[in-house]
mmCIF file of C-alpha atoms and ligand atoms in Angstrom:
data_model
loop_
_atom_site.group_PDB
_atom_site.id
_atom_site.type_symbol
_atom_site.label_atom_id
_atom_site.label_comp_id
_atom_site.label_asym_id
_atom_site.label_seq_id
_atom_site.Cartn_x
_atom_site.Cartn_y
_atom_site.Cartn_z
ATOM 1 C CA UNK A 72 10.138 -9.167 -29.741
ATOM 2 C CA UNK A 73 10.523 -9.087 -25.604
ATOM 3 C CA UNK A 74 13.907 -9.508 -24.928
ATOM 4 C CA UNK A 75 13.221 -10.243 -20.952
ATOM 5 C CA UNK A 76 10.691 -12.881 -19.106
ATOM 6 C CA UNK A 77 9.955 -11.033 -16.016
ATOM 7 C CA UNK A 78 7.795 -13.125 -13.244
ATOM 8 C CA UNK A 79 5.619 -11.584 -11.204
ATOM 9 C CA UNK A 80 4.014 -13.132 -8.211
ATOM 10 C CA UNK A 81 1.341 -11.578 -6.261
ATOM 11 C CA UNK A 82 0.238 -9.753 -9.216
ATOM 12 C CA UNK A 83 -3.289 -9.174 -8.522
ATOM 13 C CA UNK A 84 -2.350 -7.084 -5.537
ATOM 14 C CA UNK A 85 -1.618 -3.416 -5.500
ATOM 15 C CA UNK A 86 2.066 -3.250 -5.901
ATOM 16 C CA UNK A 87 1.847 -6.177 -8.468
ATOM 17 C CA UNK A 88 -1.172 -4.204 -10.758
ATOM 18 C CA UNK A 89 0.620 -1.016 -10.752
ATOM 19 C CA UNK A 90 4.165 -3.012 -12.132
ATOM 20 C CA UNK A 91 2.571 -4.895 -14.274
ATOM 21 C CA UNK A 92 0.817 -1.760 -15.782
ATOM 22 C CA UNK A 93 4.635 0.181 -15.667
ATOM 23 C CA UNK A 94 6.257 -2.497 -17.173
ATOM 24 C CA UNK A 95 3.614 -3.525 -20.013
ATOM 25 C CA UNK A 96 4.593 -0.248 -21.317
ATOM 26 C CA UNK A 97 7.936 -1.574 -21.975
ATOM 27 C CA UNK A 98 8.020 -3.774 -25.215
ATOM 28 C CA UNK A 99 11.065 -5.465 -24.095
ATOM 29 C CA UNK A 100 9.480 -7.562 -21.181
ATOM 30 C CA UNK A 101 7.309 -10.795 -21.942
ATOM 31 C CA UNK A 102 5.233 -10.781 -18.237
ATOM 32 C CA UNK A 103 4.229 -13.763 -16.550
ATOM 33 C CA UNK A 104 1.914 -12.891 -13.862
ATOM 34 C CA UNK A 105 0.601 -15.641 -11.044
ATOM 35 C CA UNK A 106 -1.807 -14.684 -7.791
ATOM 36 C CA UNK A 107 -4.377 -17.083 -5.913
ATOM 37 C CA UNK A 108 -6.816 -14.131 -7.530
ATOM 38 C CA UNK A 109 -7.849 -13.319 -11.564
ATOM 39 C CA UNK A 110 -6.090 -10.236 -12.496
ATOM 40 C CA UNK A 111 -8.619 -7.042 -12.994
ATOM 41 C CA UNK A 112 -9.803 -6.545 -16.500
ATOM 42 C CA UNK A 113 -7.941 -3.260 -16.902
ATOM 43 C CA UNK A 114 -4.957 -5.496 -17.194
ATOM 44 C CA UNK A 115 -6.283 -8.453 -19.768
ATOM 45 C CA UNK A 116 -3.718 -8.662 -22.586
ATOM 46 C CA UNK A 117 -0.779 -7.360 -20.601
ATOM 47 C CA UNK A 118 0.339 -10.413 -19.211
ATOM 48 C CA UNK A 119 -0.040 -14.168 -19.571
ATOM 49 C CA UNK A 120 -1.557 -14.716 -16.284
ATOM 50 C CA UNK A 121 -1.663 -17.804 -14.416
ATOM 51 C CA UNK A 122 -4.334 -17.924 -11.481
ATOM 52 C CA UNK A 123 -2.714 -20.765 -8.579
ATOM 53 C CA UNK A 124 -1.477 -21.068 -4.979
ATOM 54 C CA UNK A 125 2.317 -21.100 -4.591
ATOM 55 C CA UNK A 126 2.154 -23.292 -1.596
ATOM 56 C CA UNK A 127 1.367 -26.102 -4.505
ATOM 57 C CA UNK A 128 4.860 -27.031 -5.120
ATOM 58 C CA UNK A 129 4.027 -28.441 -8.299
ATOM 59 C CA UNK A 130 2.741 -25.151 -9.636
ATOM 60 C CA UNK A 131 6.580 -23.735 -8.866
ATOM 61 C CA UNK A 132 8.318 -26.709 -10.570
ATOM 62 C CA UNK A 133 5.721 -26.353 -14.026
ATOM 63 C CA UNK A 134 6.819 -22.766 -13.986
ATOM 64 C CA UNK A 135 10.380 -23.638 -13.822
ATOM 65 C CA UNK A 136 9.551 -26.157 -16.929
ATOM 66 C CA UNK A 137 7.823 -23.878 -18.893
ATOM 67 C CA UNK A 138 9.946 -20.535 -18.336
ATOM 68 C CA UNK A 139 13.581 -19.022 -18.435
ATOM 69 C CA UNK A 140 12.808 -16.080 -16.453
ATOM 70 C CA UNK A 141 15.483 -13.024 -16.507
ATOM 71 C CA UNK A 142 13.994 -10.960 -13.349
ATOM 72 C CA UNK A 143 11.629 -12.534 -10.946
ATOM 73 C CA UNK A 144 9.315 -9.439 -8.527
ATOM 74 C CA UNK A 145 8.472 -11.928 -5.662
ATOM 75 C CA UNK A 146 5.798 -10.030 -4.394
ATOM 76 C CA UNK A 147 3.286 -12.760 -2.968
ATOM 77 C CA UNK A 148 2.931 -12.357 0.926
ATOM 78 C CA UNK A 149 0.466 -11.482 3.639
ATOM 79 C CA UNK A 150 0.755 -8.146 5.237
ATOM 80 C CA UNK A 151 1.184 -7.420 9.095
ATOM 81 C CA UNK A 152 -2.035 -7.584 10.259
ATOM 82 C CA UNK A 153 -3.615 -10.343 8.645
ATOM 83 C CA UNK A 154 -0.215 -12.214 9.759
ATOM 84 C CA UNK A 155 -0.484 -11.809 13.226
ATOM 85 C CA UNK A 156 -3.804 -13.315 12.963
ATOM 86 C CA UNK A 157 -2.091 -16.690 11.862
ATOM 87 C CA UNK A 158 1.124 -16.221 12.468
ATOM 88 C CA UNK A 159 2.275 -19.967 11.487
ATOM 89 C CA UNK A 160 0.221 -19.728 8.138
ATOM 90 C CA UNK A 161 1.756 -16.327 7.091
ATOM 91 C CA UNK A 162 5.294 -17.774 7.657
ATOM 92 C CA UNK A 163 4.839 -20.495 5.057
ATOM 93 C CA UNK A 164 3.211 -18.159 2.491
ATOM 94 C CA UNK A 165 6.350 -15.149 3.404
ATOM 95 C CA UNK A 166 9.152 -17.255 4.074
ATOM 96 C CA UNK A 167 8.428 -20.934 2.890
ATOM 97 C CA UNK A 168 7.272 -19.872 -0.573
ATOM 98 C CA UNK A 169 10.083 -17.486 -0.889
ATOM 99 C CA UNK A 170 12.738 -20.076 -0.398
ATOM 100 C CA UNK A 171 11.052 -22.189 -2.877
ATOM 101 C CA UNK A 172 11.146 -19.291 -5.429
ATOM 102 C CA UNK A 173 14.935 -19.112 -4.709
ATOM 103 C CA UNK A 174 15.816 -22.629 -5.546
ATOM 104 C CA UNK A 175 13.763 -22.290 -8.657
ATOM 105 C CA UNK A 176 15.425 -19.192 -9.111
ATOM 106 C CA UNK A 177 19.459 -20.411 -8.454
ATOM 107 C CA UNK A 178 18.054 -23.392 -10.531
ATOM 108 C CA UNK A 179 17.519 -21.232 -13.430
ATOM 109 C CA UNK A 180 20.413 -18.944 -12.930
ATOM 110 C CA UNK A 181 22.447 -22.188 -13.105
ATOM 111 C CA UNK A 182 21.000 -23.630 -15.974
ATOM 112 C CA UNK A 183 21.175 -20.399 -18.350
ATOM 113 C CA UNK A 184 24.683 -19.864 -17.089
ATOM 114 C CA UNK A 185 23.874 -16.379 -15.391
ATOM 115 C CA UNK A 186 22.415 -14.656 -12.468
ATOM 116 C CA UNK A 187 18.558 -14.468 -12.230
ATOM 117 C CA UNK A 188 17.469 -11.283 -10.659
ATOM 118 C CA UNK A 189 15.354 -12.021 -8.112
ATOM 119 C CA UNK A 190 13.588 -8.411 -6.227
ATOM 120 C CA UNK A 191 12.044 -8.635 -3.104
ATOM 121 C CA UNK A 192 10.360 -6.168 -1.211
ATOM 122 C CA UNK A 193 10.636 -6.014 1.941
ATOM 123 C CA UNK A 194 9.372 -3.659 4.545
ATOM 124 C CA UNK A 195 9.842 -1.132 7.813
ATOM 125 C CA UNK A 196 8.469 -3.881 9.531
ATOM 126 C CA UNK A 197 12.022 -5.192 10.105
ATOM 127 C CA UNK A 198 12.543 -2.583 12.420
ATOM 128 C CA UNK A 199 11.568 -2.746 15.912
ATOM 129 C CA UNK A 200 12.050 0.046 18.912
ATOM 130 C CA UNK A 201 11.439 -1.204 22.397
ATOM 131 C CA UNK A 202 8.995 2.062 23.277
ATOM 132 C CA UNK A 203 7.569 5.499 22.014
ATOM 133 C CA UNK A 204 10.308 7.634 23.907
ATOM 134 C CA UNK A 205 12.987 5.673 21.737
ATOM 135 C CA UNK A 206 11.239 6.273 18.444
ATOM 136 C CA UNK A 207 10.712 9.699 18.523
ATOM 137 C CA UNK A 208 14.402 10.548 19.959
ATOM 138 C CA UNK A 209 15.752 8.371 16.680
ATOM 139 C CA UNK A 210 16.962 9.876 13.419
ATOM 140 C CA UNK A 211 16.043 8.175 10.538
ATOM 141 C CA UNK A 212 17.068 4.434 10.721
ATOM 142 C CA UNK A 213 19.637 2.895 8.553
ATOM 143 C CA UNK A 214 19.502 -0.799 6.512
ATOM 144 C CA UNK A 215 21.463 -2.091 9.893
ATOM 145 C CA UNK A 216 20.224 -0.493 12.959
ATOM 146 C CA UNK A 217 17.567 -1.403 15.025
ATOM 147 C CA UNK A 218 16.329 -4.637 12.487
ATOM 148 C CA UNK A 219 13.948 -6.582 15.683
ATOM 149 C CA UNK A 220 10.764 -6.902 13.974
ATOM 150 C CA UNK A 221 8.011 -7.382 16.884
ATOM 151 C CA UNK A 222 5.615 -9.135 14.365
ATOM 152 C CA UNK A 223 5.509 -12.600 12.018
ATOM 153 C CA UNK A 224 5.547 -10.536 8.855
ATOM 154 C CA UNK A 225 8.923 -8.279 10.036
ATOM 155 C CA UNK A 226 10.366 -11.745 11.011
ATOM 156 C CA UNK A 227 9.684 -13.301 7.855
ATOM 157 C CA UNK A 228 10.975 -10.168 5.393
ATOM 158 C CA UNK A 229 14.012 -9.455 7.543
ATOM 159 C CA UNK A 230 14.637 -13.646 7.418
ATOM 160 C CA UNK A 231 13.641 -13.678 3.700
ATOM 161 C CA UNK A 232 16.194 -10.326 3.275
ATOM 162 C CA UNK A 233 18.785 -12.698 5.058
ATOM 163 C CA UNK A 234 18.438 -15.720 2.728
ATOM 164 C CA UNK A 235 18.275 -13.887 -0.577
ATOM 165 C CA UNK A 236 21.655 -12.668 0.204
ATOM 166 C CA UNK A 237 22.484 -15.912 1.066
ATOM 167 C CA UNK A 238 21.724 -17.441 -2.056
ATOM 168 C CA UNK A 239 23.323 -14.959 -3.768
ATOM 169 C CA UNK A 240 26.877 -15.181 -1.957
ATOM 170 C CA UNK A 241 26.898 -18.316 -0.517
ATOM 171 C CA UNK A 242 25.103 -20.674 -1.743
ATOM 172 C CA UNK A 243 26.914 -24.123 -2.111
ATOM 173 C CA UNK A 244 29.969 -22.528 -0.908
ATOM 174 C CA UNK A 245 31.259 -25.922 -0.197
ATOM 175 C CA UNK A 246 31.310 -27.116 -3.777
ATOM 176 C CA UNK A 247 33.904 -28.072 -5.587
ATOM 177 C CA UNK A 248 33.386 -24.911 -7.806
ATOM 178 C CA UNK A 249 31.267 -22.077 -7.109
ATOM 179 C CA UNK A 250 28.361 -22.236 -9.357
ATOM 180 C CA UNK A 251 26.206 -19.244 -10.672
ATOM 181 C CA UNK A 252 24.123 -17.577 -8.343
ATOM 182 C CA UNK A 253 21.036 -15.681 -8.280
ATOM 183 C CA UNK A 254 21.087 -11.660 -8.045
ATOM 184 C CA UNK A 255 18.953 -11.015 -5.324
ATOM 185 C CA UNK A 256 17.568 -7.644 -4.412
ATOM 186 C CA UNK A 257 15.805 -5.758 -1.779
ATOM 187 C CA UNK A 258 13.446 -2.774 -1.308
ATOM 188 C CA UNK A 259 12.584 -1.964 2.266
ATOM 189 C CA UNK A 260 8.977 -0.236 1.370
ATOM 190 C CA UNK A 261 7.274 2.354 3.957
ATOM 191 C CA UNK A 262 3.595 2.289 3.913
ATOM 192 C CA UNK A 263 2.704 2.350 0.443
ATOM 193 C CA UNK A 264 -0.606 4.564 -0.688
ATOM 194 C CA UNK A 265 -2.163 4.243 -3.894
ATOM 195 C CA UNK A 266 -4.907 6.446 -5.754
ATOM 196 C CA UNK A 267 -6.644 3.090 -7.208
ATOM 197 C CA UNK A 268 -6.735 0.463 -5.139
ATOM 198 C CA UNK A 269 -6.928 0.354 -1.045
ATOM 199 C CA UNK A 270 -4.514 -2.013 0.670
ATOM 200 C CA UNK A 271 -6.183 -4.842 2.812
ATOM 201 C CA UNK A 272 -4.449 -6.754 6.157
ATOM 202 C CA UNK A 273 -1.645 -4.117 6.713
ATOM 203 C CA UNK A 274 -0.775 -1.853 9.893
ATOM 204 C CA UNK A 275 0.109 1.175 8.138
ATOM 205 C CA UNK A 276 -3.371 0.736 5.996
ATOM 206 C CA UNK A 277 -4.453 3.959 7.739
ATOM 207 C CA UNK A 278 -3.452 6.518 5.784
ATOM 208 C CA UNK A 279 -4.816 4.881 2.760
ATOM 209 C CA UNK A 280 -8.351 4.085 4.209
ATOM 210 C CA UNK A 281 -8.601 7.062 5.515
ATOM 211 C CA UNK A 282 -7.999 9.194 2.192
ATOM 212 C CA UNK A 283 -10.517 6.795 0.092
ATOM 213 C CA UNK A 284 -13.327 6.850 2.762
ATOM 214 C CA UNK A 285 -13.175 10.465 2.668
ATOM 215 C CA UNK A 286 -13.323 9.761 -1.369
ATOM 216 C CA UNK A 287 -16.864 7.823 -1.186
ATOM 217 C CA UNK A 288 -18.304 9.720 1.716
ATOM 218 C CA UNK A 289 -17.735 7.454 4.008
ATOM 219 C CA UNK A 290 -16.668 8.028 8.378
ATOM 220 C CA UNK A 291 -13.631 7.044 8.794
ATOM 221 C CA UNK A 292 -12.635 5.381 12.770
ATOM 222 C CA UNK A 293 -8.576 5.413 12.259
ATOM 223 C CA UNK A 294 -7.224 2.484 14.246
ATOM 224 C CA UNK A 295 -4.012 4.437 15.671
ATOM 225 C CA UNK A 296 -3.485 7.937 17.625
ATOM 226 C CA UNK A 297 -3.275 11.176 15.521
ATOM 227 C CA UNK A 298 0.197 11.823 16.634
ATOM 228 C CA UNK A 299 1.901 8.279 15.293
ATOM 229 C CA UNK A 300 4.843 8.676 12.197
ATOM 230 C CA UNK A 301 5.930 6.489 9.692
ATOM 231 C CA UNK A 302 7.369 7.066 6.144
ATOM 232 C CA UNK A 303 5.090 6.503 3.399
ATOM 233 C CA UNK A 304 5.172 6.801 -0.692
ATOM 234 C CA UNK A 305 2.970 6.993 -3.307
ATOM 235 C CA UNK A 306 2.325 3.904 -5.767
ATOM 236 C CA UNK A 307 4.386 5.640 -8.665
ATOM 237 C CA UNK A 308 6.912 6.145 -6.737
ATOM 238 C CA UNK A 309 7.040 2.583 -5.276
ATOM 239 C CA UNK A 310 6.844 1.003 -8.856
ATOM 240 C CA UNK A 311 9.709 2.946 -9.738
ATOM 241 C CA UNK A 312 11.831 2.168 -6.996
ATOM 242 C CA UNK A 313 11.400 -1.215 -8.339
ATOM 243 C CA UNK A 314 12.176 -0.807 -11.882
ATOM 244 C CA UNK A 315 15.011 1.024 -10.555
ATOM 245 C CA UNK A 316 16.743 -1.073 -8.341
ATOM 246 C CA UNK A 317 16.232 -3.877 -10.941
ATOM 247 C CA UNK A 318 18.151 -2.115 -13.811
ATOM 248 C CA UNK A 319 21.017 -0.836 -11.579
ATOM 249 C CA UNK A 320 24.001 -2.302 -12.730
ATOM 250 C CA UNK A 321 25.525 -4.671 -9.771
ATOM 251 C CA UNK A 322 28.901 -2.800 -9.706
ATOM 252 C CA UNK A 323 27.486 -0.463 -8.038
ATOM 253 C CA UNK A 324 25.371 -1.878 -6.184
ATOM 254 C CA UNK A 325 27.179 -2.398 -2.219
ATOM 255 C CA UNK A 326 24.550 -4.075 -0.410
ATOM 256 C CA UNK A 327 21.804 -6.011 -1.169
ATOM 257 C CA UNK A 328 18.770 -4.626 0.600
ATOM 258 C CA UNK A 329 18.124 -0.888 0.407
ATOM 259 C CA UNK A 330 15.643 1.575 2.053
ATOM 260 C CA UNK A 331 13.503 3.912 0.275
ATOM 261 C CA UNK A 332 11.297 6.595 1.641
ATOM 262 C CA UNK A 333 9.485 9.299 0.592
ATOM 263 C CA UNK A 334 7.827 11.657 3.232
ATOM 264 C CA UNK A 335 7.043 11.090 6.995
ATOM 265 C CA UNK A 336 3.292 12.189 7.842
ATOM 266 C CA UNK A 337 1.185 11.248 10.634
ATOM 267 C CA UNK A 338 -1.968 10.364 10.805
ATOM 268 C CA UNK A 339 -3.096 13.778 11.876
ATOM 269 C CA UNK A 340 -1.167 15.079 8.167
ATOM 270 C CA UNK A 341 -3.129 12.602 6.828
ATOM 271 C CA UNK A 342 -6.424 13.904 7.965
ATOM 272 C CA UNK A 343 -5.284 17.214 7.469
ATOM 273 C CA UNK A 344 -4.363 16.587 3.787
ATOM 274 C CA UNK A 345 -7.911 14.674 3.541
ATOM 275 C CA UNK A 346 -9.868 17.514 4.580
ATOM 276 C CA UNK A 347 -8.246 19.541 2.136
ATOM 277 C CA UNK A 348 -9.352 17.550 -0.499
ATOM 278 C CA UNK A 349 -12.536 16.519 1.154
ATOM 279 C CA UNK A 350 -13.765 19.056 3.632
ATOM 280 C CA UNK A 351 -17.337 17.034 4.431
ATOM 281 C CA UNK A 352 -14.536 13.898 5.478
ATOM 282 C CA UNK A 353 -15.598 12.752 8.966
ATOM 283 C CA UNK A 354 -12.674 11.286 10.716
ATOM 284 C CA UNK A 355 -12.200 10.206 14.090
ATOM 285 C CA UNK A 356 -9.464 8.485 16.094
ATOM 286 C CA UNK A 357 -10.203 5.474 18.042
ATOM 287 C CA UNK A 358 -6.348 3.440 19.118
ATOM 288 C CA UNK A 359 -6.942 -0.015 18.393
ATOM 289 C CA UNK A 360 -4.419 -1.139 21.592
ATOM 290 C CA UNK A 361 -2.603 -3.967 19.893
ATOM 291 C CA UNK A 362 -2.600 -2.093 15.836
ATOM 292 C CA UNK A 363 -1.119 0.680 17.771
ATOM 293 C CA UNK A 364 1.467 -1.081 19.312
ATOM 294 C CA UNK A 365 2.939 -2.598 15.858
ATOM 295 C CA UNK A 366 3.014 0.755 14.253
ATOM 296 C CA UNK A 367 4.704 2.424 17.355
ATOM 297 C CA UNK A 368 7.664 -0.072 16.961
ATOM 298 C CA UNK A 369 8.175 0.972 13.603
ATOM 299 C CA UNK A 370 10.378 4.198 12.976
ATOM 300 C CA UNK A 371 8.896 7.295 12.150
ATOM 301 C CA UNK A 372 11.871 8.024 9.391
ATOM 302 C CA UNK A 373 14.083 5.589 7.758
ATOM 303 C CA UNK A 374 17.376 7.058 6.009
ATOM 304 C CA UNK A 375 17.486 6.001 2.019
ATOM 305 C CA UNK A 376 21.081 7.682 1.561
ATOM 306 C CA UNK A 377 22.642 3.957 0.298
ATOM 307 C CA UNK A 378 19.747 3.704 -2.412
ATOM 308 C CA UNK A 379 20.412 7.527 -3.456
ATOM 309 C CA UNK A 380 24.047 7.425 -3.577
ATOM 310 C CA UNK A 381 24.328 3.629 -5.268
ATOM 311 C CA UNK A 382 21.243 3.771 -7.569
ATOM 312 C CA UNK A 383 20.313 7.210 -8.563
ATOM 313 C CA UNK A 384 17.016 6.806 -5.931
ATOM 314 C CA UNK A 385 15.187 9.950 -5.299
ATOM 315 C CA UNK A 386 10.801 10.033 -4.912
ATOM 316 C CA UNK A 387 9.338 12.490 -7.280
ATOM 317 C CA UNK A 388 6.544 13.045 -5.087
ATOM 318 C CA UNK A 389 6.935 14.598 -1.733
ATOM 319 C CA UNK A 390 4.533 14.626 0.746
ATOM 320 C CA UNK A 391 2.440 17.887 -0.863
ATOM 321 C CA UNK A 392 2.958 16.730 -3.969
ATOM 322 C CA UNK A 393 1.662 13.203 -3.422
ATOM 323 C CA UNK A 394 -1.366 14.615 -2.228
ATOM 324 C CA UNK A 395 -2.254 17.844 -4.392
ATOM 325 C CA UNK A 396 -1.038 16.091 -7.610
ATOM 326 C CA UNK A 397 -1.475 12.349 -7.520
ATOM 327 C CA UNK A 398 -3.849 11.082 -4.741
ATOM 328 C CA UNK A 399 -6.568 13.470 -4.574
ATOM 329 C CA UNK A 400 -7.055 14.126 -8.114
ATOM 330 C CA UNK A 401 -6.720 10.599 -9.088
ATOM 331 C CA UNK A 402 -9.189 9.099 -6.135
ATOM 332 C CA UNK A 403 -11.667 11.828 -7.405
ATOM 333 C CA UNK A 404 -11.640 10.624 -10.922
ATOM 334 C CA UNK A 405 -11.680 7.040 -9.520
ATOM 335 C CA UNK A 406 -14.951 7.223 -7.196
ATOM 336 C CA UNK A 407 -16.802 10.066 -9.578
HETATM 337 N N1 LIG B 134 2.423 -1.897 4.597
HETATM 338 C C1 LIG B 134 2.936 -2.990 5.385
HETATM 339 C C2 LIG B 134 1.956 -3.429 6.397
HETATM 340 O O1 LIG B 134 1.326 -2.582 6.959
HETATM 341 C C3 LIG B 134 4.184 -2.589 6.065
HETATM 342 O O2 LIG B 134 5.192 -2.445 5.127
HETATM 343 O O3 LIG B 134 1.847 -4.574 6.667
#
């Protein structure tokens, strides 16, 4: 019998397929799964899926009738890109849907007397560096420094980071007594690369589409300059992150929102690493001006020492790794 109800939102994108896949292997959870979207028929039986639009208030408040969820994976949101073009649309689905997930959540962590856990991921897109010269001069950024997000979706994770806290250590601080609060947690992802599915409407999407082009035969025009950095991870590795962060026991736990990172490549090392696998892969660089510009305010390295020293964190796949053993073998199989 599952001894957990775990909601997941956003399911039917890639972060929410590959937990819902990691987690199904774990008898204990029951998995309620929601996206706008059908979930792919790879996963049919391993959740009770519902197929609706957050924004529907209603649809939140039957949920919160029909379940007692123990861990809620918020994952529903628009990515970078497709948020800056509609900014005002992509901070009701990031922020405004989030808060209504916390009340339901602090409403159910009230009713059944104890702390929902409620994970969030959030994103490098926090950060923000006024220019090129300060990026690559930086070490690898800390939770605290440099958090000026120059686009709608680093507003609305760094707001949405903000608020989850907030609901977890303040919420009706006036009250008479202090009631139960929610547990709320945070992952700040790097780009995020997965050997089955391709992201869509995000900035560091490059790397990615670049590696499954190659994978199909098709050119591949990368948006940014060969020489830009950022952190990225492989799927696994992001799923457990998750899992991870969820389990940790909250005594140990000394903040709320944690990086992770795996390896720092460019988009040359991504090419490189492409042609390795696929030596016919035509790639050329065309800088998209304004693309560019988002991915050059994010830092090249972020510093996951709080996760590692609080929560056991450590990526199993390195940057070689992640390429030799998980994303070129597995795209092969996938497009073959
Ligand atoms: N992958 C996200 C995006 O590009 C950033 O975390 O939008």
């Amino acid at each position: 019998m599952p001894e957990r109800t775990v909601l997941i939102t956003g399911a039917s994108g890639e972060i929410g397929q590959a937990l819902i896949e990691a987690l199904s292997e774990d008898h204990q959870y029951r998995i309620i799964s929601l996206d706008l979207k059908p979930l792919p028929g790879k996963l049919e039986g391993k959740s009770t899926h519902i197929t609706g639009n957050l924004l529907d208030k209603g649809l939140i408040e039957q949920l919160d009738k029909e379940y007692s969820f123990n861990q809620i994976f918020h994952l529903a949101a628009v990515l970078s890109t497709t948020a800056e073009h509609n900014p005002y649309q992509a901070h009701k689905i990031n922020t405004c849907i989030t808060i209504d997930m916390l009340e339901m959540a602090v409403r159910q962590s009230q009713r059944g007397g104890k702390p929902v856990k409620f994970i969030f991921p959030s994103s490098i897109a926090v950060y923000g560096l006024p220019d090129l010269e300060t990026k690559i001069d930086l070490p690898p950024l800390t939770e605290n420094q440099w958090t000026e997000p120059k686009t709608m979706y680093g507003c609305s994770k760094l707001y949405c980071e903000k608020v989850g806290t907030y609901y977890s250590e303040g919420y009706q601080q006036l009250a008479e007594e202090i009631p139960v609060r929610l547990d709320f947690r945070a992952i700040r992802f790097p780009g995020i690369v997965s050997a089955f599915t391709v992201p869509s409407g995000g900035t560091s999407d490059f790397g990615p589409e670049m590696i499954h082009a190659a994978a199909q035969g098709k050119h591949y025009e990368c948006f940014v300059r060969e020489d830009v950095r950022i952190p990225f991870m492989v799927m696994p590795d992001a799923v457990r992150s998750l899992q991870m962060l969820a389990n940790a026991p909250r005594e140990g736990l000394k903040q709320r929102v944690y990086n992770v990172t795996s390896f720092s490549f460019s988009a040359a090392d991504f090419a490189a690493f492409t042609k390795q696998g696929f030596p016919q892969a035509e790639i050329s660089f065309k800088p998209d001006p304004p693309r560019q510009a988002i991915v050059d305010s994010w830092p090249a390295d972020v510093d996951d020492s709080a996760a590692r020293s609080d929560w056991g964190w450590e990526a199993l796949y390195d940057g070689e790794r992640a390429c030799q053993e998980y994303l070129l073998k597995n795209i092969k199989a996938h497009y073959s």
